[in-house]
C-alpha positions as a Markdown table, in Angstrom:
| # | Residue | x | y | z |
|---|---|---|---|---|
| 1 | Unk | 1.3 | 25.7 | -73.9 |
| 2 | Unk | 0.2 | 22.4 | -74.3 |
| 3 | Unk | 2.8 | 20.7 | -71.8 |
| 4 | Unk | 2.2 | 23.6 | -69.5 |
| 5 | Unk | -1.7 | 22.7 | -69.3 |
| 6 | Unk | -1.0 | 19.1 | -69.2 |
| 7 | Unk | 1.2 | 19.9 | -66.1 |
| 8 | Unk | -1.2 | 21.8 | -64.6 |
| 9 | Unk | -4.2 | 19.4 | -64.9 |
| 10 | Unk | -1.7 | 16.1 | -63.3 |
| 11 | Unk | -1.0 | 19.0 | -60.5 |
| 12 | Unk | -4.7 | 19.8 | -59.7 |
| 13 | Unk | -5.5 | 15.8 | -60.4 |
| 14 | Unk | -2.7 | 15.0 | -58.0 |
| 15 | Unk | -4.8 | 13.7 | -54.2 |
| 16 | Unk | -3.2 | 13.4 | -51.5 |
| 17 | Unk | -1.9 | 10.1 | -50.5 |
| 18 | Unk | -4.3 | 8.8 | -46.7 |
| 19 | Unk | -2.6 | 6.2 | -44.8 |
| 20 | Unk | -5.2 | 3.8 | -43.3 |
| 21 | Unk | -4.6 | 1.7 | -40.6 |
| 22 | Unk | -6.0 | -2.0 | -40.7 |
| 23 | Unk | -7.0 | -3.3 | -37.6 |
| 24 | Unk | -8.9 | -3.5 | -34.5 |
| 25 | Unk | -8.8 | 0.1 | -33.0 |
| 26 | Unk | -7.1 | 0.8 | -29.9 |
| 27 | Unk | -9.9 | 1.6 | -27.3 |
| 28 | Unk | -11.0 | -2.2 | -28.6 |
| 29 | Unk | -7.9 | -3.3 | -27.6 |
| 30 | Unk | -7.4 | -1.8 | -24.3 |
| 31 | Unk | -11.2 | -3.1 | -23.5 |
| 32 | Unk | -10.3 | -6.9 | -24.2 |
| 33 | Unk | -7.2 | -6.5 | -22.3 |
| 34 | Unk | -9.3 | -5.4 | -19.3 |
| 35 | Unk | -12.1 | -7.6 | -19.8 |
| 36 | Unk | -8.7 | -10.4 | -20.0 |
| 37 | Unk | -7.4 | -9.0 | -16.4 |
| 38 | Unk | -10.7 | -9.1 | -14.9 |
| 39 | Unk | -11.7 | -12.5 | -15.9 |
| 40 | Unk | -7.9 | -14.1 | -15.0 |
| 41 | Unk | -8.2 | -12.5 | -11.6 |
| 42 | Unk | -11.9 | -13.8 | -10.8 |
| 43 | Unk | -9.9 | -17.4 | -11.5 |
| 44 | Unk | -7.1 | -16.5 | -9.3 |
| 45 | Unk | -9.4 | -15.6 | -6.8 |
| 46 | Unk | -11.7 | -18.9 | -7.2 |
| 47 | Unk | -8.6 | -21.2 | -7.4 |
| 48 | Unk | -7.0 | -19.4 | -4.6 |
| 49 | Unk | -10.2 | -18.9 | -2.1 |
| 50 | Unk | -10.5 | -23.0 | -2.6 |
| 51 | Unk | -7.0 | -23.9 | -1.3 |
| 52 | Unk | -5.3 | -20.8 | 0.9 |
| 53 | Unk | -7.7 | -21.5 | 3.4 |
| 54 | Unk | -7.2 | -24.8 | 4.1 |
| 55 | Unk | -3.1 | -24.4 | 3.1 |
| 56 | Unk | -3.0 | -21.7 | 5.8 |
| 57 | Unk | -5.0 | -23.8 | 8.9 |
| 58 | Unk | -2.7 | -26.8 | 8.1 |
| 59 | Unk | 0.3 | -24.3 | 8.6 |
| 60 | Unk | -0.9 | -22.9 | 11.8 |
| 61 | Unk | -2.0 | -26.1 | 13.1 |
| 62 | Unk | 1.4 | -27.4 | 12.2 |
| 63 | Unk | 2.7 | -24.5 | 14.5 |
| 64 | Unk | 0.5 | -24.7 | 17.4 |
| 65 | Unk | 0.8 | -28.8 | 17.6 |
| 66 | Unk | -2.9 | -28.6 | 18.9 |
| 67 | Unk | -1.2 | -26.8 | 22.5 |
| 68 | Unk | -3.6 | -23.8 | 23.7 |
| 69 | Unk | -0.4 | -22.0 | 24.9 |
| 70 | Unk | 0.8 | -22.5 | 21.1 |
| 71 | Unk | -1.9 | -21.3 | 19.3 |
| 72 | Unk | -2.5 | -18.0 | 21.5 |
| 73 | Unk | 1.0 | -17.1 | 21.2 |
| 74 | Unk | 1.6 | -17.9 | 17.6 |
| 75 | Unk | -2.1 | -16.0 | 17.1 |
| 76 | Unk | -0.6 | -13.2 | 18.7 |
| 77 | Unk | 2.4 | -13.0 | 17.4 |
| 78 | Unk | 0.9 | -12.9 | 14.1 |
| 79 | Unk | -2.2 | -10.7 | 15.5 |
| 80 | Unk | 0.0 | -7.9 | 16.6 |
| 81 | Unk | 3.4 | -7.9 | 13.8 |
| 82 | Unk | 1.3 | -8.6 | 10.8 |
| 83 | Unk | -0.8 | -5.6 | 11.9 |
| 84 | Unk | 1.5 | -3.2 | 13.0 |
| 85 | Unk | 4.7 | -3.5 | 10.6 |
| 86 | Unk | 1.6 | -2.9 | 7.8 |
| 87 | Unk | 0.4 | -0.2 | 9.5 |
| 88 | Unk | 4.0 | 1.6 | 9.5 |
| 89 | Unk | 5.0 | 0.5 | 5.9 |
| 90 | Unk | 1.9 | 2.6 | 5.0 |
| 91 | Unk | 2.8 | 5.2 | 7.3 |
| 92 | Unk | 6.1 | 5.7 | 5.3 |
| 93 | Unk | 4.7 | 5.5 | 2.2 |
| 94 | Unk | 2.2 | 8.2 | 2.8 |
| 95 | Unk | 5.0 | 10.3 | 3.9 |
| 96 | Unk | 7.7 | 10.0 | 1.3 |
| 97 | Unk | 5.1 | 10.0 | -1.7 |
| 98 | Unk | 6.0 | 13.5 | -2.1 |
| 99 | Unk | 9.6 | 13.9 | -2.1 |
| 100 | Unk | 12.3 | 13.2 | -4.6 |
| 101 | Unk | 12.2 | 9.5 | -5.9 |
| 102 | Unk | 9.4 | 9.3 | -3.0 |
| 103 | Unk | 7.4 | 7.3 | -5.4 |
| 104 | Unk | 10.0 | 4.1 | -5.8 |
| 105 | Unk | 9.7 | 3.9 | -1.8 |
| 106 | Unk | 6.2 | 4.4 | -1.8 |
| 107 | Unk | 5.5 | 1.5 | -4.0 |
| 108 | Unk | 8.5 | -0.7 | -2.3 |
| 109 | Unk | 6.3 | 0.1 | 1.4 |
| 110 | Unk | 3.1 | -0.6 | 0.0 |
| 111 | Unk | 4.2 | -4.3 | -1.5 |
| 112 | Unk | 6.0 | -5.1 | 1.5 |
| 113 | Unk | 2.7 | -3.4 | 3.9 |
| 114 | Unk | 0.7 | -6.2 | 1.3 |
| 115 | Unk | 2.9 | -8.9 | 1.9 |
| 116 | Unk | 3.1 | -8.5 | 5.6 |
| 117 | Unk | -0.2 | -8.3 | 6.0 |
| 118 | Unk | -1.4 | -11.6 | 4.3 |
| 119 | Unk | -0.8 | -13.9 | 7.1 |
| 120 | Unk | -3.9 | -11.8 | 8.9 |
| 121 | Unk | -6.0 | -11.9 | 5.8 |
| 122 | Unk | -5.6 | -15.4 | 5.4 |
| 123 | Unk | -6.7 | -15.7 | 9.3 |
| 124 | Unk | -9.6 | -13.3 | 8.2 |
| 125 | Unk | -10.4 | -15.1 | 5.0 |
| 126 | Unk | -11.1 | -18.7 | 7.4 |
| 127 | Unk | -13.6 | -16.4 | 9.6 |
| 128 | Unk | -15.4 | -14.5 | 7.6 |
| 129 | Unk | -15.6 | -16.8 | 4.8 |
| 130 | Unk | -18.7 | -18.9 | 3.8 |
| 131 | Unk | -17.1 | -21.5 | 1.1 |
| 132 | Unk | -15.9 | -25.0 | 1.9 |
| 133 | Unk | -12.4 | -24.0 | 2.5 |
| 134 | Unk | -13.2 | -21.4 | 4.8 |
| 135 | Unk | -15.0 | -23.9 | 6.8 |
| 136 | Unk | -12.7 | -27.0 | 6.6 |
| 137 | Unk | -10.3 | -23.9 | 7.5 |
| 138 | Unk | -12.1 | -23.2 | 10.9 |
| 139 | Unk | -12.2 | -27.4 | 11.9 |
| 140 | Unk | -9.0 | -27.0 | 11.3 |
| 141 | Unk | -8.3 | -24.1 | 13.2 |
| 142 | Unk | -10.4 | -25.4 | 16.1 |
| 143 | Unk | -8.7 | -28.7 | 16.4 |
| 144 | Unk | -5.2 | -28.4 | 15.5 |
| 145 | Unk | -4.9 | -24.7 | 16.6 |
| 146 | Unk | -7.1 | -23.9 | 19.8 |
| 147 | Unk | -7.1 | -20.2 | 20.9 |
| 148 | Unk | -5.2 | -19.3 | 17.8 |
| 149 | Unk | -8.1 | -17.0 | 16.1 |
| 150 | Unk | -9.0 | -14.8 | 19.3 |
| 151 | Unk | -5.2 | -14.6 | 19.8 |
| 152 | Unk | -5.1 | -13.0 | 16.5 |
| 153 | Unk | -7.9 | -10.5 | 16.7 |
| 154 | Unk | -6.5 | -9.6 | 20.2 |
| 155 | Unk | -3.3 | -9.0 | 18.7 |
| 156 | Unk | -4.8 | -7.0 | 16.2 |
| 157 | Unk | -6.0 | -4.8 | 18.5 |
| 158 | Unk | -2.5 | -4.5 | 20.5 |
| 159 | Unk | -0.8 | -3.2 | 17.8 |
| 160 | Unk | -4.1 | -0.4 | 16.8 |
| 161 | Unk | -3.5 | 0.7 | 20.1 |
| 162 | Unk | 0.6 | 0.8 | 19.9 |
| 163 | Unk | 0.4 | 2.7 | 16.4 |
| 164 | Unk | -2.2 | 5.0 | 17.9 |
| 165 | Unk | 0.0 | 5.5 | 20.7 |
| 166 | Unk | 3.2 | 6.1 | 18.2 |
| 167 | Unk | 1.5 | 8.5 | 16.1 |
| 168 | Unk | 0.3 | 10.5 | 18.8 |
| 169 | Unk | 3.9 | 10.5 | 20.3 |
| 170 | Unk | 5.5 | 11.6 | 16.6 |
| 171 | Unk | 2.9 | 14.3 | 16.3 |
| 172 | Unk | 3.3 | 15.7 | 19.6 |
| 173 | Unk | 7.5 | 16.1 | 19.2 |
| 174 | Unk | 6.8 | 17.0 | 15.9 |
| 175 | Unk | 4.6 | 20.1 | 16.8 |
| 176 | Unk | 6.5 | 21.1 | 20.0 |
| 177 | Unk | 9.8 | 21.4 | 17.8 |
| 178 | Unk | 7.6 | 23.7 | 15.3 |
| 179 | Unk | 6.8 | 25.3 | 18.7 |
| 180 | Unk | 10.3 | 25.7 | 19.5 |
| 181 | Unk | 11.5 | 27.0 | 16.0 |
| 182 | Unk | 8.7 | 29.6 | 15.9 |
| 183 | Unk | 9.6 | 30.6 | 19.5 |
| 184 | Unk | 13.4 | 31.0 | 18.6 |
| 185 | Unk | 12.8 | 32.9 | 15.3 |
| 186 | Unk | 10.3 | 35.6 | 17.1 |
| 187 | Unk | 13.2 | 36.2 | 19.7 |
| 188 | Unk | 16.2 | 36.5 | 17.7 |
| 189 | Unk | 15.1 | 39.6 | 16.3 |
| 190 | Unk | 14.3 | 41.4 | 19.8 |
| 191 | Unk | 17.8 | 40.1 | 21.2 |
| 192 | Unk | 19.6 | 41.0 | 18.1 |
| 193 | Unk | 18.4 | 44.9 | 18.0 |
| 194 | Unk | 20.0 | 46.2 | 21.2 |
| 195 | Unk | 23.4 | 45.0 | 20.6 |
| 196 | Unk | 23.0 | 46.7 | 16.9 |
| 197 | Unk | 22.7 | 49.8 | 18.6 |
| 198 | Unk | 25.1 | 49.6 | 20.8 |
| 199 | Unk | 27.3 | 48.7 | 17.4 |
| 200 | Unk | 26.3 | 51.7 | 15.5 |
| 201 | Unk | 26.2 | 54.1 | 18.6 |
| 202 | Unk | 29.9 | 53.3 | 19.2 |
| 203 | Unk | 31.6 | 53.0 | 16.2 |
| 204 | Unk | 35.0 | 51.6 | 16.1 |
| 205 | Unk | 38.0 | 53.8 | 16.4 |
């Protein structure tokens, strides 16, 4: 009886065994790692908004060799490919996003519609920006590549119009071959009853 009580008392003394976990909890975590992300890229932006500016004007000025004829074609040669191939990488992505392994492609497009496109946002980065760089960007630009920034804005505008223009075309075969389908598949049925009839009016012999 005695053992028996004793067993029963270390059973009801018995407490369950808590794990506790040491350490900074994991909402903490995630916040420094944001507050780390957001900090390195306001430095990355800093650093790069200092020198890409200035980098890119020496690079077109390189191009252009201070030649009008230069600096319009080069601007719109980058005006109008580094708008439209964007423009279409997005296009695909939007349209695969959905299908099966849609989402590999979709990323692939929109990295490539990025990297495509920076040679426009650099251009956009000299005029519309209001630091140093953007303006030793613009001396630059206005020196060593005359006639390139208008060049660019006017290729821009080229290849708006030629997307518009290719979406318009897609979408109008698109819906007249809907057109066509629905047209074929109301008229099967009317052509297909008569010779039914005929079939089971004359059975074979």
């Amino acid at each position: 009886m005695c053992s028996l009580r004793i067993d029963r008392m270390t059973a009801e003394g018995t407490t369950p065994t808590t794990t506790t976990t040491t350490g900074m909890p994991s909402w903490a975590k995630k916040s420094i790692l944001i507050v780390v992300g957001v900090l390195a890229l306001v430095i990355a932006y800093f650093i790069l908004a200092a020198f890409l500016p200035r980098w890119w004007s020496i690079r077109v000025g390189n191009l252009s060799d201070q030649a009008f004829s230069k600096g319009i074609s080069w601007g719109l040669t980058f005006g109008t490919l580094c708008t439209l191939v964007p423009l279409l990488l997005f296009t695909v992505a939007w349209a695969v996003r959905k299908r099966r392994g849609g989402k590999v492609i979709a990323i692939i497009a929109l990295v490539l519609a990025v990297a495509t496109a920076i040679p426009n946002l650099l251009t956009l980065s000299i005029v519309l920006g209001g630091n140093n760089a953007s303006h030793a960007g613009e001396r630059t630009l206005d020196t060593e590549a005359p006639g390139f920034r208008g060049a660019s804005l006017v290729g821009a505008v080229i290849a708006i119009v030629l997307f518009a223009l290719l979406t318009f075309v897609v979408v109008r075969g698109q819906r007249r071959r809907a057109q066509k389908r629905l047209n074929a598949a109301t008229t099967n049925p009317a052509a297909s009853g008569p010779t039914q009839g005929t079939t089971g009016a004359f059975p074979p012999s």
